[in-house]
Coordinates of N, CA, C and O in Angstrom, one line a residue:
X1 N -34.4 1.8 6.1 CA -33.2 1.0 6.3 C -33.0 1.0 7.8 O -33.2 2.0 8.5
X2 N -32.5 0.0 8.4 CA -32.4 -0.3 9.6 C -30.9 0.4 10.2 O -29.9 0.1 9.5
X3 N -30.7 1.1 11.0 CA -29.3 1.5 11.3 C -28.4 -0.2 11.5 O -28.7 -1.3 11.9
X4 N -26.8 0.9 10.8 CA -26.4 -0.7 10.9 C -24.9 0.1 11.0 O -24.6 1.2 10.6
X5 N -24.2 -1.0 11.7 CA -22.8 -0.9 11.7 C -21.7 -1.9 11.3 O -21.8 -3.1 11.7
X6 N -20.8 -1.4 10.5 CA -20.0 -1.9 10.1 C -18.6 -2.2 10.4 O -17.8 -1.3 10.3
X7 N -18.0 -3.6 10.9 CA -16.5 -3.4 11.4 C -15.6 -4.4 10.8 O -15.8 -5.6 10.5
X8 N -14.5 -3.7 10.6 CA -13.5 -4.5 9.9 C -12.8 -5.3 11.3 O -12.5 -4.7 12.4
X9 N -12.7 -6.7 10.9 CA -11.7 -7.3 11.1 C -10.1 -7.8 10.4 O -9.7 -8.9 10.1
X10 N -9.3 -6.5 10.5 CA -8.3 -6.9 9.4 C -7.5 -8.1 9.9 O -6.8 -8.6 9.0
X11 N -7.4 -8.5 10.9 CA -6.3 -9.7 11.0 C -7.7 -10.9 10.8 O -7.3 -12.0 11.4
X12 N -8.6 -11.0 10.4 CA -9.5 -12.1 10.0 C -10.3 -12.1 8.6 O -11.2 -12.9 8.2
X13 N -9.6 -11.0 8.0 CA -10.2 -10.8 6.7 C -11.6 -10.9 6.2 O -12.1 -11.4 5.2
X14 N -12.2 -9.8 7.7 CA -13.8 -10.3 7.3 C -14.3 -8.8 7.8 O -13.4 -8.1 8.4
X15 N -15.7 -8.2 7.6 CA -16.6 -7.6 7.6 C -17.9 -7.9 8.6 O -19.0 -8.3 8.1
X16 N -17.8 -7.7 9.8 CA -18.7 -7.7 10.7 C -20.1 -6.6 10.3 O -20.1 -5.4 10.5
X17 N -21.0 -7.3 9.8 CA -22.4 -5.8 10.0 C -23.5 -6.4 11.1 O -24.0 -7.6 11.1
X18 N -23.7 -5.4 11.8 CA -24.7 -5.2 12.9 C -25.6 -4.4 12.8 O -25.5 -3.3 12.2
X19 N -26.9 -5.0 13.4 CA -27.8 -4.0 13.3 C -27.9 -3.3 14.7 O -27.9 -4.0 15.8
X20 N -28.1 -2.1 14.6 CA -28.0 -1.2 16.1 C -29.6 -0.7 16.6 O -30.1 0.2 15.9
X21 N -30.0 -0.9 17.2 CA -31.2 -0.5 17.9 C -31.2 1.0 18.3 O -30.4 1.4 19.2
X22 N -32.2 1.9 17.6 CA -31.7 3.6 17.6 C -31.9 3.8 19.6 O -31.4 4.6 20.3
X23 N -32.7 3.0 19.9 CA -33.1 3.6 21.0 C -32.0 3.4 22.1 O -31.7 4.3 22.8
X24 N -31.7 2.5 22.1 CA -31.1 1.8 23.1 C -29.2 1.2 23.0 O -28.5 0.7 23.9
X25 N -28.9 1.6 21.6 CA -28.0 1.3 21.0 C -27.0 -0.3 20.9 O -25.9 -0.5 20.4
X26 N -27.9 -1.3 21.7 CA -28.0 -2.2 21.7 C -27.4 -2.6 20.4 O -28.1 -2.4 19.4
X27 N -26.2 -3.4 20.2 CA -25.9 -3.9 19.0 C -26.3 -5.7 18.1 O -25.2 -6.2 18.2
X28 N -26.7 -6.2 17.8 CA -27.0 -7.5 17.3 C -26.2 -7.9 15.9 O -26.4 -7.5 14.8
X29 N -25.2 -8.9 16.2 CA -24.6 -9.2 14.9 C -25.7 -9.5 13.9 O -26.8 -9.9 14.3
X30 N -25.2 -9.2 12.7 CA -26.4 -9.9 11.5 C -25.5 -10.4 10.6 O -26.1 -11.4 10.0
X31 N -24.1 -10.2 10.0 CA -23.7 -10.9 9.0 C -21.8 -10.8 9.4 O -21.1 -10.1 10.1
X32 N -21.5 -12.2 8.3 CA -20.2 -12.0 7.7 C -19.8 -11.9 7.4 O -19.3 -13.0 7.4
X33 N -18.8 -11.0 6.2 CA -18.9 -10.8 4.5 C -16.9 -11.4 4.9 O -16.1 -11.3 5.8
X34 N -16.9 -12.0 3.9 CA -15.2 -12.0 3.7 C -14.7 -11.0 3.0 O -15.4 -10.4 2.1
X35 N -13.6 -10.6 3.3 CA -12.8 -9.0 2.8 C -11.3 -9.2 2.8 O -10.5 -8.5 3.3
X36 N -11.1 -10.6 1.8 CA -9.7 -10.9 1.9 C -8.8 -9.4 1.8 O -9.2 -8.3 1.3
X37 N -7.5 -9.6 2.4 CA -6.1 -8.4 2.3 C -6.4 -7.6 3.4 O -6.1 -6.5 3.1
X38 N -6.7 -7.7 4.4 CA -6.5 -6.9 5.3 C -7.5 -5.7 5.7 O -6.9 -4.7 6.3
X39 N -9.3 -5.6 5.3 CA -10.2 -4.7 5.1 C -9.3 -3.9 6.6 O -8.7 -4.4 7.5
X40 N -9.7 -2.2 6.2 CA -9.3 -1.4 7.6 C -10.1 0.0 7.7 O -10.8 0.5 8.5
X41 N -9.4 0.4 6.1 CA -10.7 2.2 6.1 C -11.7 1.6 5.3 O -11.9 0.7 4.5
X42 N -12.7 2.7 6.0 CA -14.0 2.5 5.5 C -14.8 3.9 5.0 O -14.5 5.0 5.5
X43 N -15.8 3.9 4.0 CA -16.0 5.3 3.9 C -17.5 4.9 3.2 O -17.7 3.9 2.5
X44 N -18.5 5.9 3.3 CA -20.0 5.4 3.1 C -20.0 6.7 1.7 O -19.3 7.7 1.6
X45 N -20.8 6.2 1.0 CA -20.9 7.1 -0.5 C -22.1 7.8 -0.1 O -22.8 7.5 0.9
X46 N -22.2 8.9 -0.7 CA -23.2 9.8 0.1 C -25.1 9.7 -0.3 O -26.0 10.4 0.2
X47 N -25.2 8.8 -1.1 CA -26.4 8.2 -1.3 C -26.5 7.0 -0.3 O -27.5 6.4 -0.6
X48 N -25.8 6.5 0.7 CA -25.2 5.6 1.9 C -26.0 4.1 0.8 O -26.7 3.2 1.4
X49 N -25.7 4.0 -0.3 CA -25.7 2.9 -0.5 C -24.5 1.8 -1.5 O -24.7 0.9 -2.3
X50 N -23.6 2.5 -1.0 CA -22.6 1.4 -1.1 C -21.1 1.9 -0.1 O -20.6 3.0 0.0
X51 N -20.7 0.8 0.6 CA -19.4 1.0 1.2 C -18.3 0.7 0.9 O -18.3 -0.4 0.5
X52 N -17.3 1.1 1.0 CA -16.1 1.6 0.9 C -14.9 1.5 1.3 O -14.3 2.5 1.8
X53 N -13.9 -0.1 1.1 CA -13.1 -0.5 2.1 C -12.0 -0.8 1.5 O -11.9 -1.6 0.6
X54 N -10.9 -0.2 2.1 CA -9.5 -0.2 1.7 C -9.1 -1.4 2.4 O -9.4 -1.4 3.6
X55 N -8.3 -2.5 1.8 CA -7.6 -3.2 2.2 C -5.9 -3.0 2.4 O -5.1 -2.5 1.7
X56 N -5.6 -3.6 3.8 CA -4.4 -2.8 4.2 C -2.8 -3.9 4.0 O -1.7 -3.3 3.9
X57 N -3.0 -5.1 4.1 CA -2.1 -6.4 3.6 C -2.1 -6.8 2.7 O -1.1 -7.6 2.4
X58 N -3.1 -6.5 1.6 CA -3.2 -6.5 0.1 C -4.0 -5.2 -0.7 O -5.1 -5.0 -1.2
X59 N -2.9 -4.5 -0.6 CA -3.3 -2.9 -1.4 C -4.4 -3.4 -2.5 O -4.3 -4.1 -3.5
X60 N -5.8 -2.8 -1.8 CA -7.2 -2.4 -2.8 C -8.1 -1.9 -2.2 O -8.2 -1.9 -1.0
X61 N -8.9 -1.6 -3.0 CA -10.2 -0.6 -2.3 C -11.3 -1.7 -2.9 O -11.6 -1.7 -4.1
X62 N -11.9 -2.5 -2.1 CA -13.5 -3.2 -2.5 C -15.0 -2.0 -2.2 O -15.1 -1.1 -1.4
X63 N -15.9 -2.4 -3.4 CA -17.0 -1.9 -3.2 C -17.5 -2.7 -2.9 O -17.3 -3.8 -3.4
X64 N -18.9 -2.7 -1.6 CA -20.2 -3.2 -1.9 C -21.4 -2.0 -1.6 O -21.5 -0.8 -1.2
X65 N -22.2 -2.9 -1.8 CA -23.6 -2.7 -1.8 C -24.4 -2.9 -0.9 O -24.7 -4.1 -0.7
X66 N -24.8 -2.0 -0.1 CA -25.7 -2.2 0.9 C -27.5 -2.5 0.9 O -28.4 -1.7 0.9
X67 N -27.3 -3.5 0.9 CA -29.0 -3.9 1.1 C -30.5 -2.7 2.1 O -31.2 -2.9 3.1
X68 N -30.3 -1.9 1.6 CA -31.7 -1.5 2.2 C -32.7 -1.4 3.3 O -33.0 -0.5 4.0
X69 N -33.0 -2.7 3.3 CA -34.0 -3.2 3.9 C -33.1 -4.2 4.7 O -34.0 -4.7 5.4
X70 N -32.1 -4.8 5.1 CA -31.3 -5.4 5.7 C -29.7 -5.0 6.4 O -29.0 -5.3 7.3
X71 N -29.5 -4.0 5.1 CA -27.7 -3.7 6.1 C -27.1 -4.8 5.4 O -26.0 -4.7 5.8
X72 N -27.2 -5.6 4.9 CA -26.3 -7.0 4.1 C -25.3 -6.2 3.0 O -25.7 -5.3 2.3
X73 N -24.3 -6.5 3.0 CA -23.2 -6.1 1.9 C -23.2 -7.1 1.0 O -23.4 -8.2 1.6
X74 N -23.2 -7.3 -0.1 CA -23.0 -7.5 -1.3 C -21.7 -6.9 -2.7 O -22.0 -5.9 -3.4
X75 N -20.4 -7.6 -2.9 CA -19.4 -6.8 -2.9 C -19.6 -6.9 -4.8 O -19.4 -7.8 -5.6
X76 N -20.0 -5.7 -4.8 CA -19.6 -5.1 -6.3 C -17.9 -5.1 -7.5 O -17.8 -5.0 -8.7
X77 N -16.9 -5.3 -6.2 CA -15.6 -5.4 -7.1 C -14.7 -4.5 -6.1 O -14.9 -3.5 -5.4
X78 N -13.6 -5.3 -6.3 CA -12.7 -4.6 -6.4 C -11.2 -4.4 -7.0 O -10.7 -5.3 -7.8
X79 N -10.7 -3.3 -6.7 CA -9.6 -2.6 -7.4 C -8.4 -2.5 -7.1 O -8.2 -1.7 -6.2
X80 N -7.2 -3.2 -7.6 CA -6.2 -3.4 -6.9 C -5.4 -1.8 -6.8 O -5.2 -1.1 -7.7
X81 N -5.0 -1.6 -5.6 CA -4.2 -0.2 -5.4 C -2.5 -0.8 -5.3 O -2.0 -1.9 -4.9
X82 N -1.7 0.6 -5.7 CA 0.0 0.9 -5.1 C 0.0 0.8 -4.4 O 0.9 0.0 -4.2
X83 N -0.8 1.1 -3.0 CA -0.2 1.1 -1.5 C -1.3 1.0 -0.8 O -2.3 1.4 -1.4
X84 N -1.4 0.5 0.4 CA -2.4 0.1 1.1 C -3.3 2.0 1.1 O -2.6 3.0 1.0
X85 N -4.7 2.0 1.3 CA -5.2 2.6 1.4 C -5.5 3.5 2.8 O -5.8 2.7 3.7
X86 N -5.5 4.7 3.1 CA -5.2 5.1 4.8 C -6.2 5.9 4.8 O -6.6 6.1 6.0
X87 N -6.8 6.6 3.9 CA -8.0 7.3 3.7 C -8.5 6.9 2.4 O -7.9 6.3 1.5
X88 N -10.3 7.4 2.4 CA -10.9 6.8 1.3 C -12.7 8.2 1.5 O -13.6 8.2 2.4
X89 N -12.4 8.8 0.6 CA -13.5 9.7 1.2 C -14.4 10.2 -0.5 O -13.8 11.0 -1.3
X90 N -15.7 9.6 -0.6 CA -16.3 10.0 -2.2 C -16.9 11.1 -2.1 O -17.4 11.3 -1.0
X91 N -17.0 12.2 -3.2 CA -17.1 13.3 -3.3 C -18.5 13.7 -3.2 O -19.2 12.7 -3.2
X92 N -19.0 14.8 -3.0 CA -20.8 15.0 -2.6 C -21.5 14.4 -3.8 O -22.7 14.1 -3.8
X93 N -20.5 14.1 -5.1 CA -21.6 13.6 -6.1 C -22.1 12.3 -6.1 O -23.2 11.9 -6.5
X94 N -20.5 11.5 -5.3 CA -20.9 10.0 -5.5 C -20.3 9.9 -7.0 O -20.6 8.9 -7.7
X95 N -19.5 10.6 -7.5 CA -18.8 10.1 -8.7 C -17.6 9.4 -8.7 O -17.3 8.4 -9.2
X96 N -16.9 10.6 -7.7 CA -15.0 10.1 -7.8 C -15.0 9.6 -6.2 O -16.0 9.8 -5.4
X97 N -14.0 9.0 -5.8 CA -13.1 9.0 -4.8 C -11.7 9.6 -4.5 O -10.7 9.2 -5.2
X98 N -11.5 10.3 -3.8 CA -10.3 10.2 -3.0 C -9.5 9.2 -2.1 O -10.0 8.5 -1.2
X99 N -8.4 9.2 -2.4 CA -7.6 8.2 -1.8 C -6.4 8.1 -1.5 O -5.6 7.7 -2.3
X100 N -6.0 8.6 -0.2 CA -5.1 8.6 0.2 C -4.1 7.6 1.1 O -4.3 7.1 2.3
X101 N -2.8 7.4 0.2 CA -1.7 6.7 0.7 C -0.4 6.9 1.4 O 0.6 7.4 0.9
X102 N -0.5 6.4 3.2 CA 0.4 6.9 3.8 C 2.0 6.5 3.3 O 3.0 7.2 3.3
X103 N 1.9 5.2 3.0 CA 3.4 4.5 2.6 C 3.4 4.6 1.5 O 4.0 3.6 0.9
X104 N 2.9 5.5 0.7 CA 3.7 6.0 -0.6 C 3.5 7.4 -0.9 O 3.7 8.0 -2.0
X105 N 3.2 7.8 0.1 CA 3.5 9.4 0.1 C 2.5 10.5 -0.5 O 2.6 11.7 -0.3
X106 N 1.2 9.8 -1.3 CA 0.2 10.5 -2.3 C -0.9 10.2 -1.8 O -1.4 9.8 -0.7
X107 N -1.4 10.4 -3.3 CA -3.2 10.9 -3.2 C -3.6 10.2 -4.8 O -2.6 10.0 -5.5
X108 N -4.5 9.9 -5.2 CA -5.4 9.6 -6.1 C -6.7 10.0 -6.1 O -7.4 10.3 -5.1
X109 N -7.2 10.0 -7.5 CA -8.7 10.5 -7.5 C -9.0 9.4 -8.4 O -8.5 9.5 -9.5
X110 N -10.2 8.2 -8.1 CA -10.6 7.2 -8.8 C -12.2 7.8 -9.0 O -12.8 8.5 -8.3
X111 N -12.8 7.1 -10.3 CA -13.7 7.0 -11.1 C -15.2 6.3 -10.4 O -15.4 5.2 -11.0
X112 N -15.9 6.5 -9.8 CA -16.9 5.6 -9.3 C -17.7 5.1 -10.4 O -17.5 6.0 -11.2
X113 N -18.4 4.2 -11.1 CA -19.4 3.8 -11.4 C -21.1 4.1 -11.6 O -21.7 4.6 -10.7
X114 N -21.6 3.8 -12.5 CA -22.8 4.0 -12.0 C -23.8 3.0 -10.9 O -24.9 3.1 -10.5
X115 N -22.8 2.0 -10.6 CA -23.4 1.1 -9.2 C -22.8 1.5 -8.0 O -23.3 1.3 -6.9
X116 N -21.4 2.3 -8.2 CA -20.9 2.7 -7.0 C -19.2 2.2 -7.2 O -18.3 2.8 -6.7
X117 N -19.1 1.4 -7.8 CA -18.1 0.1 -8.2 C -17.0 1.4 -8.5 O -17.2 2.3 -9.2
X118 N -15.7 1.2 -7.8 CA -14.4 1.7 -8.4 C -13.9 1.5 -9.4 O -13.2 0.5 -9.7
X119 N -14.2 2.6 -10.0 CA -13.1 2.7 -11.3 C -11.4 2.5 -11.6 O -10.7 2.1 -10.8
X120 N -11.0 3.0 -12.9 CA -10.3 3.8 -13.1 C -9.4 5.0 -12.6 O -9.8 6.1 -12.9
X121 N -8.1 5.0 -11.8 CA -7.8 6.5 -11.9 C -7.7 7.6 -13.0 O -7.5 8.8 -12.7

């Protein structure tokens, strides 16, 4: 897989991925994913193939899917949350997520999927 970087645009509701050149760190846009509500945290699953983004103007956490051989996202779903999300961190198994909300005071532990896709709390 090619190194790639990922940036939220939350006041444009979109997902910038670049591919980064190891040597030189040279960055090259490659795509634009839309990420309506405000994409902001981000968090990589520890098999690094799906990402992880809390939306912060419309409380949810979207999954996608990261292409391999490209760095391309591909959005598996998402899950509407209580409060915008401020942290987002999945556990060594790749089963659950943690999720933590600053404007509502808590924490959650959601259900991953077997594609990666957010569950259930």
């Amino acid at each position: 897989m090619p190194h790639s970087v990922y940036v939220c645009l939350q006041d444009e509701d979109k997902i910038v991925a670049f591919a980064m050149d190891a040597d030189t760190g040279q960055l090259t846009p490659r795509a634009e994913v839309p990420a309506v509500g405000g994409p902001s945290v981000m968090a990589l699953s520890p098999d690094q193939r799906t990402l992880y983004v809390g939306h912060r103007t419309q409380p949810a956490m979207s999954s996608f899917r990261i292409d391999q051989g490209t760095g391309g996202l591909t959005l598996l779903g998402t899950a509407g949350q209580p409060h915008a999300p401020t942290f987002l961190a999945p556990d060594r198994t790749g089963k659950y997520m943690l999720c933590a909300y600053y404007q509502g005071g808590g924490a959650a532990v959601y259900r991953l999927g077997e594609d990666g896709a957010v569950g259930a709390p």
